[in-house]
Short mmCIF file of C-alpha atoms in Angstrom, two decimals:
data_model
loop_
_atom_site.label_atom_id
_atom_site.label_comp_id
_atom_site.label_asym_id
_atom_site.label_seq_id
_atom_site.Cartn_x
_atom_site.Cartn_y
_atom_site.Cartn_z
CA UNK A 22 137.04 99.48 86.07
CA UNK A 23 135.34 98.71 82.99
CA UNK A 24 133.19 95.69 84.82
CA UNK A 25 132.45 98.32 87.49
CA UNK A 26 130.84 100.73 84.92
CA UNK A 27 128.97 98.27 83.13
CA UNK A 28 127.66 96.91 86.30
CA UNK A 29 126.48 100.55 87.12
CA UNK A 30 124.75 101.17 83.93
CA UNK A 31 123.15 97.42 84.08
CA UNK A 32 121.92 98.77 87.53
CA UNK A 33 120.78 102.04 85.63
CA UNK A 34 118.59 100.36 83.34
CA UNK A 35 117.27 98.15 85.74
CA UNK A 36 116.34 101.09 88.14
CA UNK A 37 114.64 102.50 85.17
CA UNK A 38 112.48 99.34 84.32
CA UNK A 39 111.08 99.16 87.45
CA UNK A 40 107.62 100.16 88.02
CA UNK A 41 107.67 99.99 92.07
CA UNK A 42 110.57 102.45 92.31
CA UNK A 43 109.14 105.18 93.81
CA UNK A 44 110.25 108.49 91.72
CA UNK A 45 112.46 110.17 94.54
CA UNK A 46 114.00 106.40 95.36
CA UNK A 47 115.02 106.15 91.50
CA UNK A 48 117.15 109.59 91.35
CA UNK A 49 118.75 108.57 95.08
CA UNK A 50 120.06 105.37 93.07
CA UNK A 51 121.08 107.30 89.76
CA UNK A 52 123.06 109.85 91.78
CA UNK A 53 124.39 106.79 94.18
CA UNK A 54 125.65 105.09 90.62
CA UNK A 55 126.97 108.25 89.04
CA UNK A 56 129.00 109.12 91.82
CA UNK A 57 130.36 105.56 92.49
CA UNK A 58 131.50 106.10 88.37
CA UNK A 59 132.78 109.24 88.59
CA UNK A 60 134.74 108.04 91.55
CA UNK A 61 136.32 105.11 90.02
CA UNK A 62 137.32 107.05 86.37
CA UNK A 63 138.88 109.90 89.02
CA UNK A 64 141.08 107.13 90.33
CA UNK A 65 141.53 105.36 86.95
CA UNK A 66 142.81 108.71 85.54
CA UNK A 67 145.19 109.19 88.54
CA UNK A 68 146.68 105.67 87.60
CA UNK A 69 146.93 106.09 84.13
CA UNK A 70 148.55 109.95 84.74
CA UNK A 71 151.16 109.22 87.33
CA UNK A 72 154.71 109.04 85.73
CA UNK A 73 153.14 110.05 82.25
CA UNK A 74 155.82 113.51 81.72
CA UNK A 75 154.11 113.87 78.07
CA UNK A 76 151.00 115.00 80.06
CA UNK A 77 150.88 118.23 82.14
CA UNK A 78 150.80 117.97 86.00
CA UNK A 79 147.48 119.60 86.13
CA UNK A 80 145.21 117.27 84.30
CA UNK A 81 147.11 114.87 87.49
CA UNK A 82 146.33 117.66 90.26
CA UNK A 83 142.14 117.70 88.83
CA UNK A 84 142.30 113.68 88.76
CA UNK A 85 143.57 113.05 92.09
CA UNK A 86 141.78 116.22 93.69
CA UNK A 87 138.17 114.66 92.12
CA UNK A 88 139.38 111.03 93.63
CA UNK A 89 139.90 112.84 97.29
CA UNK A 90 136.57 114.07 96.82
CA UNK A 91 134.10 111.33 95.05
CA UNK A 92 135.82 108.25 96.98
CA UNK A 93 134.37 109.61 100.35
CA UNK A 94 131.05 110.94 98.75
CA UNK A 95 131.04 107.09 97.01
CA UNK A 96 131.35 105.58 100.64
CA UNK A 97 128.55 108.42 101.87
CA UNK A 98 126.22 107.85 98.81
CA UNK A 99 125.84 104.02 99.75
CA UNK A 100 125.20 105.31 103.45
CA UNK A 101 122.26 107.79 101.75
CA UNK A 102 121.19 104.69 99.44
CA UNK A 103 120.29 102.74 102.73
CA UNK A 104 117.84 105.50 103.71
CA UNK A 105 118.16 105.31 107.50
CA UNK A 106 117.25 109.08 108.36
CA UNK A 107 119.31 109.83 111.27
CA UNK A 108 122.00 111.53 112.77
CA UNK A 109 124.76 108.94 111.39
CA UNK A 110 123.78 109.88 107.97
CA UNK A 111 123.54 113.70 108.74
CA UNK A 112 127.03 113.20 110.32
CA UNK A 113 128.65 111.71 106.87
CA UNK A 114 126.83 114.75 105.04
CA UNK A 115 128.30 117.05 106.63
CA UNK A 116 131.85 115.60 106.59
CA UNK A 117 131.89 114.86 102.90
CA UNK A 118 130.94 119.00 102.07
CA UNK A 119 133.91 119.73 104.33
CA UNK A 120 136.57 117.35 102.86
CA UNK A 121 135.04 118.74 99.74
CA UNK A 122 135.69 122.72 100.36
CA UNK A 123 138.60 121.46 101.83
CA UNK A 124 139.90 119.21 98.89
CA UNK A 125 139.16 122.61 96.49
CA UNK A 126 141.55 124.85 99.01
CA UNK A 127 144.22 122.17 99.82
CA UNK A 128 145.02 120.60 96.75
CA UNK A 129 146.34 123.85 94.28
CA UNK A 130 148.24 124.31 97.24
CA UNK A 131 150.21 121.24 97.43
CA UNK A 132 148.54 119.89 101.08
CA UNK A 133 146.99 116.76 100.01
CA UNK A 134 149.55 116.22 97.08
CA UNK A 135 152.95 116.76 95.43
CA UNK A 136 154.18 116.00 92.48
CA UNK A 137 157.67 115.39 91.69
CA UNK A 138 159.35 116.40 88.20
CA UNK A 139 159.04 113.02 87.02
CA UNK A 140 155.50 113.34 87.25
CA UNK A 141 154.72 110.90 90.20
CA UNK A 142 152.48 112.41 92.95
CA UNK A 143 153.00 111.38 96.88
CA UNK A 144 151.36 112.58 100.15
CA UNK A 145 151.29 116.15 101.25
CA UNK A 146 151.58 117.16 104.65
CA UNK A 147 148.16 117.42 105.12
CA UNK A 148 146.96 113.62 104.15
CA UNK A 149 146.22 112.56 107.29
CA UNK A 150 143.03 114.61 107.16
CA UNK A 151 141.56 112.89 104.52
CA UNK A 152 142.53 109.57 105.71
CA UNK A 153 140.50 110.93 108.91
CA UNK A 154 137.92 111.56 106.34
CA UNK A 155 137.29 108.07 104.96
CA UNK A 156 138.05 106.05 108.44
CA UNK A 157 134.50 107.85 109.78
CA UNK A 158 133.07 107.34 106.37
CA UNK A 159 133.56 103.81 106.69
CA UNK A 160 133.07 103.68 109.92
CA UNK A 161 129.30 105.15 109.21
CA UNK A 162 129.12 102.37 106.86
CA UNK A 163 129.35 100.15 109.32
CA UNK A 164 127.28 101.69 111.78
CA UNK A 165 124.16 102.18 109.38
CA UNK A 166 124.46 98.66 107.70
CA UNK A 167 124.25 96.94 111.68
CA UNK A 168 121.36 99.51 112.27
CA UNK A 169 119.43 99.27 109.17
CA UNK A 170 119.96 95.16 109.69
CA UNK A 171 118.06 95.59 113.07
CA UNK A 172 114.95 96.07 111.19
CA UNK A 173 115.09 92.58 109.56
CA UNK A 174 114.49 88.68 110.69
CA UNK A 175 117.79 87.35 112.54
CA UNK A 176 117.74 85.27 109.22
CA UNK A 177 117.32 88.14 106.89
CA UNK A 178 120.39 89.63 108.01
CA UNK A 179 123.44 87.65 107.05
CA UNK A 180 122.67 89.26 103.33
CA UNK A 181 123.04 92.62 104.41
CA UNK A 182 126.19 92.33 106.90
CA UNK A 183 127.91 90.14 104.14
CA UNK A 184 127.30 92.71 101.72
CA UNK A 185 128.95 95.01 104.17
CA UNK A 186 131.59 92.64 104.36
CA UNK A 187 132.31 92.33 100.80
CA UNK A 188 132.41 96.44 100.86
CA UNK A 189 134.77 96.48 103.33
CA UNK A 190 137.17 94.04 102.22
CA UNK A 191 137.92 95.68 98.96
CA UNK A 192 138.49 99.02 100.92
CA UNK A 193 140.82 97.29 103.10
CA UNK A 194 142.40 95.42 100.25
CA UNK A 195 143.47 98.35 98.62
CA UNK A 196 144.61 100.04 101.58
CA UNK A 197 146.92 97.76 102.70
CA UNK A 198 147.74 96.40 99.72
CA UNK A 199 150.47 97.52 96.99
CA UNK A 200 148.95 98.43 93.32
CA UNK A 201 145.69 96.87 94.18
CA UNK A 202 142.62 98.72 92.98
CA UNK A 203 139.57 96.65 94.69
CA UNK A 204 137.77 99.72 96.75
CA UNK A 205 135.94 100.08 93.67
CA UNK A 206 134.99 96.80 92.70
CA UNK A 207 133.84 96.30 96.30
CA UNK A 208 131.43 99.37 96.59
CA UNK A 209 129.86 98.39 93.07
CA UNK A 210 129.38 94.53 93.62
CA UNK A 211 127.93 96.37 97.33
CA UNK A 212 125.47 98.42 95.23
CA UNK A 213 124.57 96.37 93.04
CA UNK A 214 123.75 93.34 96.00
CA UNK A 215 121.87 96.19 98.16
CA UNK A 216 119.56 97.02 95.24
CA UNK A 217 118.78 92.55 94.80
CA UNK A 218 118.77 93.12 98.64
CA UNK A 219 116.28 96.12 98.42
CA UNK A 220 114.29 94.65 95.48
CA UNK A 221 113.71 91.32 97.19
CA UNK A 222 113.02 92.73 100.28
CA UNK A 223 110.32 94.71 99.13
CA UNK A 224 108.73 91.93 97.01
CA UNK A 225 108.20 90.02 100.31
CA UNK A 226 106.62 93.27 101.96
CA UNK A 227 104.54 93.40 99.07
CA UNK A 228 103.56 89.61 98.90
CA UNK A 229 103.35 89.91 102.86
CA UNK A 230 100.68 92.73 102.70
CA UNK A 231 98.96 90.89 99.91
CA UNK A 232 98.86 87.74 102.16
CA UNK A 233 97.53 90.06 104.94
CA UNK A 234 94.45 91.63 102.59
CA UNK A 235 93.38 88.19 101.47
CA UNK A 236 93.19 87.03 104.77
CA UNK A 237 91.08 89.88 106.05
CA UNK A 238 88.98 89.22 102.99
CA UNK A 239 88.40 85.78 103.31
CA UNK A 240 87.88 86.39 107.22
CA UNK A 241 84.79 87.14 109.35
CA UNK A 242 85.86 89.69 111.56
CA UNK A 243 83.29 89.46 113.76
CA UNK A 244 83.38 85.71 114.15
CA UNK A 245 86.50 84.48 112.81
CA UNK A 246 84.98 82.20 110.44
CA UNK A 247 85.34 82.38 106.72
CA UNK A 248 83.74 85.44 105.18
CA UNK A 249 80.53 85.34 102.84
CA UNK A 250 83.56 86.26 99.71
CA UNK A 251 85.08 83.07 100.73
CA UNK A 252 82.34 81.28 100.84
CA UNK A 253 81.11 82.51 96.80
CA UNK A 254 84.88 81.60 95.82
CA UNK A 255 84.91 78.06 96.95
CA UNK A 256 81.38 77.43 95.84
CA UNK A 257 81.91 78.61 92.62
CA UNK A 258 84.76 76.51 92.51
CA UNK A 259 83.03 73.27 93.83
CA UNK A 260 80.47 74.04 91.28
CA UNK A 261 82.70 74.34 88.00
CA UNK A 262 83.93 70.94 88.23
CA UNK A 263 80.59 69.77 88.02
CA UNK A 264 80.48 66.53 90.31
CA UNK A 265 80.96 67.08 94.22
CA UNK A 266 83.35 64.59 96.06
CA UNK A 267 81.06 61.26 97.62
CA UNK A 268 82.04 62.06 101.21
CA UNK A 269 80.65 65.93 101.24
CA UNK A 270 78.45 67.11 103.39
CA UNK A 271 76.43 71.02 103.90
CA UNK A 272 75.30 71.85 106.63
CA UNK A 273 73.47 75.61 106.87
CA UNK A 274 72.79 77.20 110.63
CA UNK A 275 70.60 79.44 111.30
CA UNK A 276 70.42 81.22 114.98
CA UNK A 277 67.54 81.13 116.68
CA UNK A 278 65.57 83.81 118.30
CA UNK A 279 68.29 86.07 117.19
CA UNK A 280 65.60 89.10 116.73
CA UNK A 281 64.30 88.69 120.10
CA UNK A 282 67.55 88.79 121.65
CA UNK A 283 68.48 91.56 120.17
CA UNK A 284 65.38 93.53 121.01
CA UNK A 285 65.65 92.64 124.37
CA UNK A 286 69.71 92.87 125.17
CA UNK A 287 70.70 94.70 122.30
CA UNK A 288 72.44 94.33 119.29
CA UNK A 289 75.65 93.33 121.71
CA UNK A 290 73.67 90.53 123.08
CA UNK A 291 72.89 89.25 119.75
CA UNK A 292 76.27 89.73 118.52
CA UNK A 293 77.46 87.87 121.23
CA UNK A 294 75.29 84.88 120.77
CA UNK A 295 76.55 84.84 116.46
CA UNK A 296 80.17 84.85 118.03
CA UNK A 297 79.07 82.01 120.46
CA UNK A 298 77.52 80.28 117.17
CA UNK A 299 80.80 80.59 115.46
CA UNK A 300 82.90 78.63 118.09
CA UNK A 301 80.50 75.86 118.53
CA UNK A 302 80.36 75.24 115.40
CA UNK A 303 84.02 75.60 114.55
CA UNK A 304 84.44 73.59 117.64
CA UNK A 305 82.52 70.38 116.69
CA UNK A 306 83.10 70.43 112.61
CA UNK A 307 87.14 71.25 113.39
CA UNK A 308 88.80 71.35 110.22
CA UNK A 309 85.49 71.65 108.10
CA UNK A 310 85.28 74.95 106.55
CA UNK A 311 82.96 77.05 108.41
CA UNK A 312 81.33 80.37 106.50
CA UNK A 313 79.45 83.03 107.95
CA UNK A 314 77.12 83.93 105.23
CA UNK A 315 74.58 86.22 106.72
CA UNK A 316 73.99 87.92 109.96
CA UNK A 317 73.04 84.82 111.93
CA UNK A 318 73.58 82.23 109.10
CA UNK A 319 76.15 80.11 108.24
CA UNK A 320 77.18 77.07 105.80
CA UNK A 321 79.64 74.06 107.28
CA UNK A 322 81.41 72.32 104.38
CA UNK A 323 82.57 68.86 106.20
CA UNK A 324 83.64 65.38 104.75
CA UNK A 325 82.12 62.01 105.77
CA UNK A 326 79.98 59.30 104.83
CA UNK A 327 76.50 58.68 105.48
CA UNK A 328 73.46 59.29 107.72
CA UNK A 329 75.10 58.40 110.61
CA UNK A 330 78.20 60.80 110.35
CA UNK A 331 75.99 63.58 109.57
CA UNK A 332 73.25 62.98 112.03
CA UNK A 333 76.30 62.41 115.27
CA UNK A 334 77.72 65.55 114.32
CA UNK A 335 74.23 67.43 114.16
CA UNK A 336 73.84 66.19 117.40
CA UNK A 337 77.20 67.25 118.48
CA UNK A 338 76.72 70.65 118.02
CA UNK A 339 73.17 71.22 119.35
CA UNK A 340 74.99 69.42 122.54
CA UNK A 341 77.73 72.10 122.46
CA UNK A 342 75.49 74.79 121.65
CA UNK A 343 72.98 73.90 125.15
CA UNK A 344 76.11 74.30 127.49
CA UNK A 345 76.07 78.45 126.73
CA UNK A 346 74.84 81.01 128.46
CA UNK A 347 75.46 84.44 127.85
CA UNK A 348 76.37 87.34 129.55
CA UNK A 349 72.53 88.48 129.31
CA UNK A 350 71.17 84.82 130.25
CA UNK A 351 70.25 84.21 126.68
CA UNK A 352 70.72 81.06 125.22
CA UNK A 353 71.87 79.48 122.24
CA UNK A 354 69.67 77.29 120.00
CA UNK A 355 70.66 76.56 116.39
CA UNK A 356 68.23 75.67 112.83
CA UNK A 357 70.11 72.95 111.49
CA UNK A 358 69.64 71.68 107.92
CA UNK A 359 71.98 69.65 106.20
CA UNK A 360 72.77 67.21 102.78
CA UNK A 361 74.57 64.68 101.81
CA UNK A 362 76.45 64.25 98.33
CA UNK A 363 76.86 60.83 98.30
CA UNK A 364 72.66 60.57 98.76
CA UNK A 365 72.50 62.84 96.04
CA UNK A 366 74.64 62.25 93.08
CA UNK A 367 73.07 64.18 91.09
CA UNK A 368 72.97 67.31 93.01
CA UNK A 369 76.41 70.12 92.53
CA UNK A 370 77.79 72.09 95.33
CA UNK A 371 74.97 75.02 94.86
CA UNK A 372 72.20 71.84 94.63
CA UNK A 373 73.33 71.08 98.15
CA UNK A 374 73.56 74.28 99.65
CA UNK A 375 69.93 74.66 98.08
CA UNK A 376 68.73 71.27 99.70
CA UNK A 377 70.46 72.07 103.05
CA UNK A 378 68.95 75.21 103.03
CA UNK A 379 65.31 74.20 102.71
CA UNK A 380 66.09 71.44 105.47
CA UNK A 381 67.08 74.54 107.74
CA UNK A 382 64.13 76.57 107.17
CA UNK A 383 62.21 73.42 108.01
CA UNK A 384 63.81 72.89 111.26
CA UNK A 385 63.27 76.97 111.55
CA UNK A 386 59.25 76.64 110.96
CA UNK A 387 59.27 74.02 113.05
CA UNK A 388 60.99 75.90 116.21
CA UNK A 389 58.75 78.97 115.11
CA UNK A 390 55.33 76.86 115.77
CA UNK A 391 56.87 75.51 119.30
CA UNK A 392 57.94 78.47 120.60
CA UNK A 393 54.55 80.19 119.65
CA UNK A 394 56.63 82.72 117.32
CA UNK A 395 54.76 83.32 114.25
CA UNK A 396 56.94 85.95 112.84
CA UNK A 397 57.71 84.31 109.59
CA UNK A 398 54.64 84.10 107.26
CA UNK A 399 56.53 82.02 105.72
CA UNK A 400 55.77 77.90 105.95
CA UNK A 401 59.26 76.38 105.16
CA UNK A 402 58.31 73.12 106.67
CA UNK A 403 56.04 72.65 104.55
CA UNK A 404 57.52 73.77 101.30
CA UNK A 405 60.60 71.83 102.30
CA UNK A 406 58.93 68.10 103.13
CA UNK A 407 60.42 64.96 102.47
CA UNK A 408 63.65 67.56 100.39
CA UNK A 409 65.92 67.53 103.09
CA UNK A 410 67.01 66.64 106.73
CA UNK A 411 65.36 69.16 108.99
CA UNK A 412 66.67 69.31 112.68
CA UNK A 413 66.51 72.11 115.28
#
């Protein structure tokens, strides 16, 4: 009995240390522990008084009327601590305030219990109701641990239903056993394994929604390419160590046309073309990390060696790129400017992005002054000569 209190006051303190107890949870665990104490010093007392004629037969009567009271409400309060809101745990409510009331009437008048002159108590005629009693407590038990394990993994459950377990083997223990006082010990090790059980189960919920936010924020939603965040973090990153690995190689797309197509189709058609973008290019550069950066631009962060690499897989994706058509008939033709780290040792990640940039925009002036589009004042060819490679 005196591990079972200490256990409960550990849990006490523990309850109160933690921060992502909601309020209302905490004082459903307090009054789960207080009544699983008062419950086990009601039958401690009823040990220690039976057979003890120096003590009167009340201060008996009180101890074994408050351990026919609190050893059902101990059974309901893990029930309650499970917080399954349904008609099982209405059900146990309900029958613990009416073995309660009934507890008050029966024993003063000698139902539940009688005591003999030498001060030992035994059954009344009436026990069989409270026997009733704790059979559909425990049989609630039961029913709300398999329910409440329902909402877990297959694998997550065999904590919970061997916690159960362990809960119902004291009980049983103690019932069919002779002087052994485990129903206790069983509820408290429960409690204390459903609040690890609780604890670590909302950690992973936690770490789970977490894992869910920084997905969305490293995510395009629109394309399903890395997000512009994503891209700044693993820059920044690149850029901090200084040097850039010999086998790196930036690419940075532009669309094409994109402002035409949208004044002509819409901003659907135009959306549909940057989604279109998105696939080719995740399509050709695979495992490369792929970044949507701006409305129609985006930066490819691949690994290989040379000229060659770079140039087949340039050519790779303006070959994917020609075999779309969209839903409006407009087509998909990319800027393409890229650089290579090992050609530029002395260049960081940002120094790449720069040169690959200016190797786009060339590749962009240059499609501008085929197509007869002069809406960019701009000449990027010419700034960008002889800085980077410049293919459209």
């Amino acid at each position: 009995m005196i591990i079972c209190w200490m256990t409960l006051a550990v849990l006490c303190i523990l309850i109160n240390k933690n921060e992502h107890i909601q309020p209302d949870a905490k004082k459903l665990l307090y009054a789960t522990y207080i009544i699983l104490a008062i419950a086990a010093m009601a039958e401690w007392c009823g040990v220690q008084l039976d057979g003890r004629t120096d003590m009167p037969i009340w201060m008996l009567k009180v101890a074994k009327c408050a351990d026919y009271i609190f050893t059902p409400m101990a059974g309901g309060a893990l029930v309650v601590q499970i917080q399954l809101r349904n008609h099982w745990q209405k059900a146990v409510v309900v029958i613990i305030l009416i073995n309660t009331i009934f507890q008050l009437i029966a024993v003063p008048g000698g139902w539940m219990l009688l005591v003999d002159e030498n001060h030992h108590y035994i059954h009344g005629p009436m026990f069989r109701f409270y026997f009733l009693v704790c059979f559909t407590v425990y049989a609630v038990i039961i029913a709300q641990f398999t329910l409440y394990g329902m909402s877990y993994r297959k694998q997550n459950r065999v904590s919970l239903y061997t916690i159960m377990a362990i809960v119902m083997l004291g009980i049983i223990m103690q019932e069919l056993g002779d002087n052994v006082r485990t129903e206790y010990l069983g509820m408290t090790i429960g409690a204390a394994l459903l609040f690890i059980h609780y604890s670590e189960f909302s950690q992973m919920n936690v770490d789970n929604y977490i894992e869910e936010q920084q997905r969305i924020l490293l995510t395009d939603a629109m394309t399903g390419a890395m997000s512009r965040y994503a891209y700044s973090r693993d820059l920044s990153s690149l850029s901090e160590h200084g040097s850039v690995p010999d086998d790196l190689l930036v690419y940075s797309v532009d669309v094409n046309g994109l402002k035409q197509i949208n004044d002509s189709l819409g901003h659907k058609g135009g959306d549909e073309v940057i989604i279109q973008a998105a696939r080719c290019i995740q399509s050709v550069f695979g495992d490369a990390r792929c970044y949507r950066v701006g409305g129609d631009e985006f930066v490819v962060v691949a690994r290989g060696h040379g000229e060659d690499t770079a140039k087949g897989l340039l050519d790779k994706l303006h070959a994917e790129s020609a075999k779309w058509t969209g839903s409006g008939g407009q087509k998909l033709t990319m800027a393409v400017g890229y650089a290579i780290s090992g050609d530029n040792k002395g260049l960081n990640a940002e120094g790449l992005v720069r040169k690959a940039d200016l190797a786009m925009y060339a590749a962009k002036s240059e499609y501008y002054r085929k197509t007869g589009n002069d809406r960019r004042k701009r000449d990027y060819f010419a700034e960008s000569k002889g800085i980077g490679s410049a293919h459209n």
